[in-house]
């Protein structure tokens, strides 16, 4: 047990937690950004295909939108895990 007034986040452990937290937050933020861009691009492309082709292209447009949404959600979940790992959770 640590002495009164002492923290488990001192010295080498504190430095390691700072580095991993910073790295985790950076990688997590980058992952969310990339996922958001891919998701928005997929939705835009899908809506464009649906709009340009009408009902004939609607299944393809919706599939592309769904794929973009899935990539965005997956990137968000992975980024959250990376950030949590960086916080030693």
Short mmCIF file of N, CA, C and O in Angstrom, two decimals:
data_model
loop_
_atom_site.label_atom_id
_atom_site.label_comp_id
_atom_site.label_asym_id
_atom_site.label_seq_id
_atom_site.Cartn_x
_atom_site.Cartn_y
_atom_site.Cartn_z
N UNK A 1 0.85 -1.18 0.00
CA UNK A 1 0.00 0.00 0.00
C UNK A 1 0.89 1.24 0.00
O UNK A 1 1.91 1.28 0.66
N UNK A 2 0.48 2.26 -0.72
CA UNK A 2 1.26 3.50 -0.83
C UNK A 2 1.09 4.33 0.43
O UNK A 2 0.04 4.32 1.06
N UNK A 3 2.15 5.03 0.83
CA UNK A 3 2.05 5.90 2.00
C UNK A 3 1.01 6.99 1.79
O UNK A 3 0.68 7.35 0.66
N UNK A 4 0.51 7.54 2.89
CA UNK A 4 -0.48 8.61 2.83
C UNK A 4 0.11 9.78 2.06
O UNK A 4 1.25 10.17 2.25
N UNK A 5 -0.69 10.35 1.17
CA UNK A 5 -0.23 11.48 0.37
C UNK A 5 0.57 11.06 -0.84
O UNK A 5 1.00 11.89 -1.62
N UNK A 6 0.77 9.77 -1.03
CA UNK A 6 1.53 9.28 -2.16
C UNK A 6 0.55 8.83 -3.24
O UNK A 6 -0.60 8.54 -2.99
N UNK A 7 1.02 8.80 -4.44
CA UNK A 7 0.19 8.39 -5.56
C UNK A 7 0.86 7.24 -6.28
O UNK A 7 2.08 7.15 -6.34
N UNK A 8 0.05 6.36 -6.83
CA UNK A 8 0.59 5.27 -7.63
C UNK A 8 1.04 5.76 -8.99
O UNK A 8 1.61 5.01 -9.76
N UNK A 9 0.76 7.01 -9.32
CA UNK A 9 1.09 7.57 -10.63
C UNK A 9 2.32 8.47 -10.56
O UNK A 9 2.41 9.46 -11.25
N UNK A 10 3.28 8.10 -9.73
CA UNK A 10 4.50 8.88 -9.62
C UNK A 10 5.64 8.15 -10.32
O UNK A 10 5.58 6.96 -10.55
N UNK A 11 6.68 8.88 -10.63
CA UNK A 11 7.89 8.29 -11.18
C UNK A 11 7.68 7.65 -12.54
O UNK A 11 7.01 8.20 -13.41
N UNK A 12 8.27 6.47 -12.69
CA UNK A 12 8.25 5.79 -13.97
C UNK A 12 6.82 5.43 -14.38
O UNK A 12 6.45 5.58 -15.55
N UNK A 13 6.01 4.99 -13.44
CA UNK A 13 4.62 4.63 -13.75
C UNK A 13 3.85 5.84 -14.26
O UNK A 13 3.12 5.76 -15.24
N UNK A 14 4.02 6.97 -13.59
CA UNK A 14 3.34 8.19 -14.03
C UNK A 14 3.78 8.61 -15.42
O UNK A 14 2.96 9.01 -16.24
N UNK A 15 5.07 8.51 -15.68
CA UNK A 15 5.60 8.88 -17.00
C UNK A 15 5.06 7.93 -18.07
O UNK A 15 4.66 8.37 -19.15
N UNK A 16 5.01 6.65 -17.76
CA UNK A 16 4.50 5.67 -18.73
C UNK A 16 3.02 5.92 -19.01
O UNK A 16 2.58 5.86 -20.16
N UNK A 17 2.26 6.23 -17.97
CA UNK A 17 0.84 6.51 -18.17
C UNK A 17 0.64 7.77 -19.01
O UNK A 17 -0.26 7.84 -19.85
N UNK A 18 1.47 8.78 -18.80
CA UNK A 18 1.38 10.01 -19.59
C UNK A 18 1.64 9.72 -21.06
O UNK A 18 0.90 10.15 -21.94
N UNK A 19 2.71 8.96 -21.33
CA UNK A 19 3.08 8.65 -22.72
C UNK A 19 2.01 7.80 -23.39
O UNK A 19 1.58 8.10 -24.51
N UNK A 20 1.54 6.76 -22.71
CA UNK A 20 0.54 5.89 -23.33
C UNK A 20 -0.79 6.62 -23.48
O UNK A 20 -1.51 6.41 -24.46
N UNK A 21 -1.13 7.49 -22.54
CA UNK A 21 -2.37 8.25 -22.65
C UNK A 21 -2.31 9.20 -23.84
O UNK A 21 -3.25 9.31 -24.62
N UNK A 22 -1.19 9.90 -23.98
CA UNK A 22 -1.02 10.82 -25.09
C UNK A 22 -1.06 10.07 -26.43
O UNK A 22 -1.75 10.49 -27.37
N UNK A 23 -0.36 8.97 -26.51
CA UNK A 23 -0.35 8.18 -27.74
C UNK A 23 -1.74 7.62 -28.02
O UNK A 23 -2.21 7.66 -29.16
N UNK A 24 -2.40 7.10 -26.99
CA UNK A 24 -3.74 6.55 -27.17
C UNK A 24 -4.73 7.60 -27.65
O UNK A 24 -5.54 7.35 -28.55
N UNK A 25 -4.68 8.78 -27.05
CA UNK A 25 -5.59 9.85 -27.47
C UNK A 25 -5.31 10.31 -28.89
O UNK A 25 -6.22 10.60 -29.66
N UNK A 26 -4.04 10.37 -29.25
CA UNK A 26 -3.66 10.79 -30.61
C UNK A 26 -4.13 9.77 -31.65
O UNK A 26 -4.78 10.13 -32.64
N UNK A 27 -3.82 8.52 -31.41
CA UNK A 27 -4.21 7.47 -32.35
C UNK A 27 -5.74 7.34 -32.39
O UNK A 27 -6.33 7.18 -33.47
N UNK A 28 -6.38 7.43 -31.22
CA UNK A 28 -7.84 7.35 -31.18
C UNK A 28 -8.50 8.48 -31.95
O UNK A 28 -9.45 8.27 -32.70
N UNK A 29 -8.00 9.69 -31.78
CA UNK A 29 -8.54 10.84 -32.50
C UNK A 29 -8.34 10.71 -34.00
O UNK A 29 -9.24 11.02 -34.79
N UNK A 30 -7.17 10.24 -34.39
CA UNK A 30 -6.89 10.04 -35.81
C UNK A 30 -7.81 8.97 -36.40
O UNK A 30 -8.35 9.14 -37.49
N UNK A 31 -8.02 7.90 -35.64
CA UNK A 31 -8.92 6.84 -36.11
C UNK A 31 -10.34 7.34 -36.29
O UNK A 31 -11.02 7.00 -37.27
N UNK A 32 -10.81 8.16 -35.34
CA UNK A 32 -12.16 8.72 -35.46
C UNK A 32 -12.26 9.64 -36.68
O UNK A 32 -13.27 9.65 -37.38
N UNK A 33 -11.22 10.43 -36.91
CA UNK A 33 -11.22 11.34 -38.06
C UNK A 33 -11.29 10.56 -39.37
O UNK A 33 -12.12 10.86 -40.24
N UNK A 34 -10.46 9.56 -39.50
CA UNK A 34 -10.45 8.75 -40.72
C UNK A 34 -11.79 8.03 -40.88
O UNK A 34 -12.36 8.01 -41.97
N UNK A 35 -12.29 7.47 -39.80
CA UNK A 35 -13.59 6.80 -39.87
C UNK A 35 -14.71 7.74 -40.27
O UNK A 35 -15.58 7.39 -41.06
N UNK A 36 -14.68 8.96 -39.73
CA UNK A 36 -15.70 9.95 -40.08
C UNK A 36 -15.63 10.36 -41.54
O UNK A 36 -16.66 10.50 -42.20
N UNK A 37 -14.42 10.51 -42.04
CA UNK A 37 -14.25 10.89 -43.46
C UNK A 37 -14.74 9.76 -44.37
O UNK A 37 -15.48 10.00 -45.34
N UNK A 38 -14.36 8.53 -44.06
CA UNK A 38 -14.79 7.39 -44.87
C UNK A 38 -16.31 7.22 -44.78
O UNK A 38 -16.98 6.98 -45.79
N UNK A 39 -16.85 7.37 -43.57
CA UNK A 39 -18.29 7.24 -43.39
C UNK A 39 -19.06 8.29 -44.19
O UNK A 39 -20.03 7.99 -44.89
N UNK A 40 -18.61 9.54 -44.09
CA UNK A 40 -19.28 10.62 -44.83
C UNK A 40 -19.14 10.41 -46.34
O UNK A 40 -20.09 10.63 -47.10
N UNK A 41 -17.97 9.97 -46.76
CA UNK A 41 -17.76 9.72 -48.19
C UNK A 41 -18.66 8.60 -48.70
O UNK A 41 -19.24 8.71 -49.78
N UNK A 42 -18.80 7.56 -47.90
CA UNK A 42 -19.67 6.45 -48.29
C UNK A 42 -21.12 6.87 -48.38
O UNK A 42 -21.84 6.51 -49.33
N UNK A 43 -21.56 7.66 -47.39
CA UNK A 43 -22.95 8.16 -47.43
C UNK A 43 -23.17 9.05 -48.64
O UNK A 43 -24.17 8.94 -49.35
N UNK A 44 -22.23 9.94 -48.89
CA UNK A 44 -22.36 10.85 -50.04
C UNK A 44 -22.38 10.11 -51.36
O UNK A 44 -23.21 10.39 -52.24
N UNK A 45 -21.48 9.16 -51.51
CA UNK A 45 -21.43 8.38 -52.75
C UNK A 45 -22.71 7.57 -52.92
O UNK A 45 -23.29 7.52 -54.01
N UNK A 46 -23.16 6.95 -51.84
CA UNK A 46 -24.39 6.17 -51.92
C UNK A 46 -25.59 7.01 -52.29
O UNK A 46 -26.42 6.62 -53.13
N UNK A 47 -25.70 8.19 -51.69
CA UNK A 47 -26.82 9.08 -52.00
C UNK A 47 -26.73 9.59 -53.44
O UNK A 47 -27.74 9.77 -54.12
N UNK A 48 -25.51 9.82 -53.92
CA UNK A 48 -25.33 10.26 -55.30
C UNK A 48 -25.77 9.17 -56.28
O UNK A 48 -26.48 9.46 -57.25
N UNK A 49 -25.37 7.95 -56.01
CA UNK A 49 -25.77 6.84 -56.88
C UNK A 49 -27.29 6.68 -56.86
O UNK A 49 -27.91 6.53 -57.92
N UNK A 50 -27.88 6.73 -55.69
CA UNK A 50 -29.34 6.59 -55.60
C UNK A 50 -30.03 7.73 -56.34
O UNK A 50 -30.99 7.51 -57.09
N UNK A 51 -29.56 8.95 -56.16
CA UNK A 51 -30.17 10.10 -56.82
C UNK A 51 -30.01 10.07 -58.33
O UNK A 51 -30.93 10.43 -59.07
N UNK A 52 -28.86 9.61 -58.80
CA UNK A 52 -28.60 9.62 -60.24
C UNK A 52 -29.29 8.48 -60.97
O UNK A 52 -29.64 8.62 -62.14
N UNK A 53 -29.50 7.37 -60.29
CA UNK A 53 -30.04 6.19 -60.98
C UNK A 53 -31.49 5.89 -60.60
O UNK A 53 -32.10 5.02 -61.21
N UNK A 54 -32.00 6.58 -59.60
CA UNK A 54 -33.39 6.35 -59.18
C UNK A 54 -33.56 5.00 -58.52
O UNK A 54 -32.64 4.46 -57.89
N UNK A 55 -34.73 4.43 -58.70
CA UNK A 55 -35.04 3.18 -58.01
C UNK A 55 -34.17 2.02 -58.48
O UNK A 55 -33.93 1.08 -57.72
N UNK A 56 -33.68 2.07 -59.70
CA UNK A 56 -32.83 0.99 -60.20
C UNK A 56 -31.52 0.88 -59.42
O UNK A 56 -31.04 -0.21 -59.15
N UNK A 57 -30.96 2.01 -59.05
CA UNK A 57 -29.67 2.01 -58.33
C UNK A 57 -29.80 2.12 -56.82
O UNK A 57 -28.80 2.11 -56.11
N UNK A 58 -31.04 2.22 -56.34
CA UNK A 58 -31.25 2.43 -54.90
C UNK A 58 -30.61 1.33 -54.04
O UNK A 58 -29.95 1.65 -53.05
N UNK A 59 -30.74 0.04 -54.37
CA UNK A 59 -30.10 -0.98 -53.52
C UNK A 59 -28.58 -0.82 -53.44
O UNK A 59 -27.99 -1.00 -52.38
N UNK A 60 -27.97 -0.47 -54.56
CA UNK A 60 -26.51 -0.28 -54.57
C UNK A 60 -26.14 0.95 -53.75
O UNK A 60 -25.22 0.92 -52.93
N UNK A 61 -26.88 2.05 -53.94
CA UNK A 61 -26.62 3.26 -53.17
C UNK A 61 -26.77 3.05 -51.68
O UNK A 61 -25.94 3.49 -50.89
N UNK A 62 -27.82 2.34 -51.28
CA UNK A 62 -28.04 2.07 -49.86
C UNK A 62 -26.97 1.15 -49.28
O UNK A 62 -26.55 1.30 -48.14
N UNK A 63 -26.50 0.19 -50.10
CA UNK A 63 -25.43 -0.70 -49.65
C UNK A 63 -24.14 0.08 -49.41
O UNK A 63 -23.45 -0.16 -48.41
N UNK A 64 -23.84 1.01 -50.29
CA UNK A 64 -22.62 1.81 -50.12
C UNK A 64 -22.75 2.71 -48.89
O UNK A 64 -21.80 2.86 -48.12
N UNK A 65 -23.93 3.30 -48.69
CA UNK A 65 -24.17 4.11 -47.48
C UNK A 65 -23.97 3.27 -46.23
O UNK A 65 -23.33 3.70 -45.26
N UNK A 66 -24.54 2.08 -46.23
CA UNK A 66 -24.44 1.19 -45.08
C UNK A 66 -23.00 0.79 -44.81
O UNK A 66 -22.56 0.74 -43.66
N UNK A 67 -22.24 0.53 -45.85
CA UNK A 67 -20.84 0.20 -45.70
C UNK A 67 -20.07 1.37 -45.08
O UNK A 67 -19.28 1.18 -44.15
N UNK A 68 -20.32 2.57 -45.56
CA UNK A 68 -19.67 3.76 -44.99
C UNK A 68 -20.02 3.93 -43.52
O UNK A 68 -19.14 4.23 -42.69
N UNK A 69 -21.29 3.72 -43.17
CA UNK A 69 -21.70 3.82 -41.77
C UNK A 69 -21.02 2.76 -40.91
O UNK A 69 -20.62 3.03 -39.78
N UNK A 70 -20.89 1.55 -41.44
CA UNK A 70 -20.23 0.48 -40.71
C UNK A 70 -18.77 0.76 -40.45
O UNK A 70 -18.26 0.51 -39.36
N UNK A 71 -18.09 1.28 -41.47
CA UNK A 71 -16.67 1.63 -41.30
C UNK A 71 -16.53 2.71 -40.24
O UNK A 71 -15.66 2.64 -39.37
N UNK A 72 -17.41 3.71 -40.29
CA UNK A 72 -17.34 4.80 -39.30
C UNK A 72 -17.57 4.27 -37.89
O UNK A 72 -16.84 4.62 -36.96
N UNK A 73 -18.57 3.43 -37.71
CA UNK A 73 -18.86 2.88 -36.38
C UNK A 73 -17.71 2.00 -35.90
O UNK A 73 -17.32 2.07 -34.74
N UNK A 74 -17.17 1.18 -36.78
CA UNK A 74 -16.05 0.33 -36.41
C UNK A 74 -14.83 1.13 -36.01
O UNK A 74 -14.17 0.82 -35.01
N UNK A 75 -14.52 2.18 -36.75
CA UNK A 75 -13.38 3.04 -36.42
C UNK A 75 -13.59 3.72 -35.08
O UNK A 75 -12.66 3.85 -34.29
N UNK A 76 -14.82 4.13 -34.81
CA UNK A 76 -15.13 4.76 -33.52
C UNK A 76 -14.89 3.77 -32.38
O UNK A 76 -14.28 4.13 -31.37
N UNK A 77 -15.35 2.54 -32.53
CA UNK A 77 -15.18 1.55 -31.48
C UNK A 77 -13.72 1.19 -31.25
O UNK A 77 -13.28 1.07 -30.10
N UNK A 78 -12.96 1.04 -32.32
CA UNK A 78 -11.53 0.75 -32.19
C UNK A 78 -10.82 1.92 -31.53
O UNK A 78 -9.98 1.74 -30.64
N UNK A 79 -11.17 3.14 -31.93
CA UNK A 79 -10.54 4.33 -31.35
C UNK A 79 -10.82 4.43 -29.86
O UNK A 79 -9.94 4.77 -29.08
N UNK A 80 -12.04 4.11 -29.45
CA UNK A 80 -12.39 4.13 -28.03
C UNK A 80 -11.54 3.12 -27.27
O UNK A 80 -11.04 3.40 -26.19
N UNK A 81 -11.37 1.94 -27.85
CA UNK A 81 -10.53 0.91 -27.21
C UNK A 81 -9.08 1.34 -27.08
O UNK A 81 -8.45 1.12 -26.06
N UNK A 82 -8.56 2.00 -28.11
CA UNK A 82 -7.17 2.49 -28.07
C UNK A 82 -7.03 3.56 -26.99
O UNK A 82 -6.08 3.56 -26.22
N UNK A 83 -8.00 4.48 -26.92
CA UNK A 83 -7.94 5.52 -25.90
C UNK A 83 -8.05 4.92 -24.50
O UNK A 83 -7.33 5.34 -23.59
N UNK A 84 -8.93 3.95 -24.31
CA UNK A 84 -9.07 3.31 -23.01
C UNK A 84 -7.78 2.58 -22.63
O UNK A 84 -7.35 2.61 -21.47
N UNK A 85 -7.15 1.90 -23.59
CA UNK A 85 -5.89 1.22 -23.31
C UNK A 85 -4.82 2.23 -22.92
O UNK A 85 -4.02 1.96 -22.02
N UNK A 86 -4.81 3.37 -23.58
CA UNK A 86 -3.86 4.41 -23.23
C UNK A 86 -4.06 4.96 -21.82
O UNK A 86 -3.13 5.45 -21.19
N UNK A 87 -5.29 4.84 -21.33
CA UNK A 87 -5.60 5.28 -19.95
C UNK A 87 -5.47 4.13 -18.95
O UNK A 87 -5.85 4.27 -17.80
N UNK A 88 -4.99 2.99 -19.41
CA UNK A 88 -4.77 1.79 -18.61
C UNK A 88 -6.08 1.26 -18.03
O UNK A 88 -6.14 0.81 -16.90
N UNK A 89 -7.14 1.33 -18.83
CA UNK A 89 -8.45 0.82 -18.38
C UNK A 89 -8.60 -0.62 -18.79
O UNK A 89 -8.15 -1.05 -19.79
#
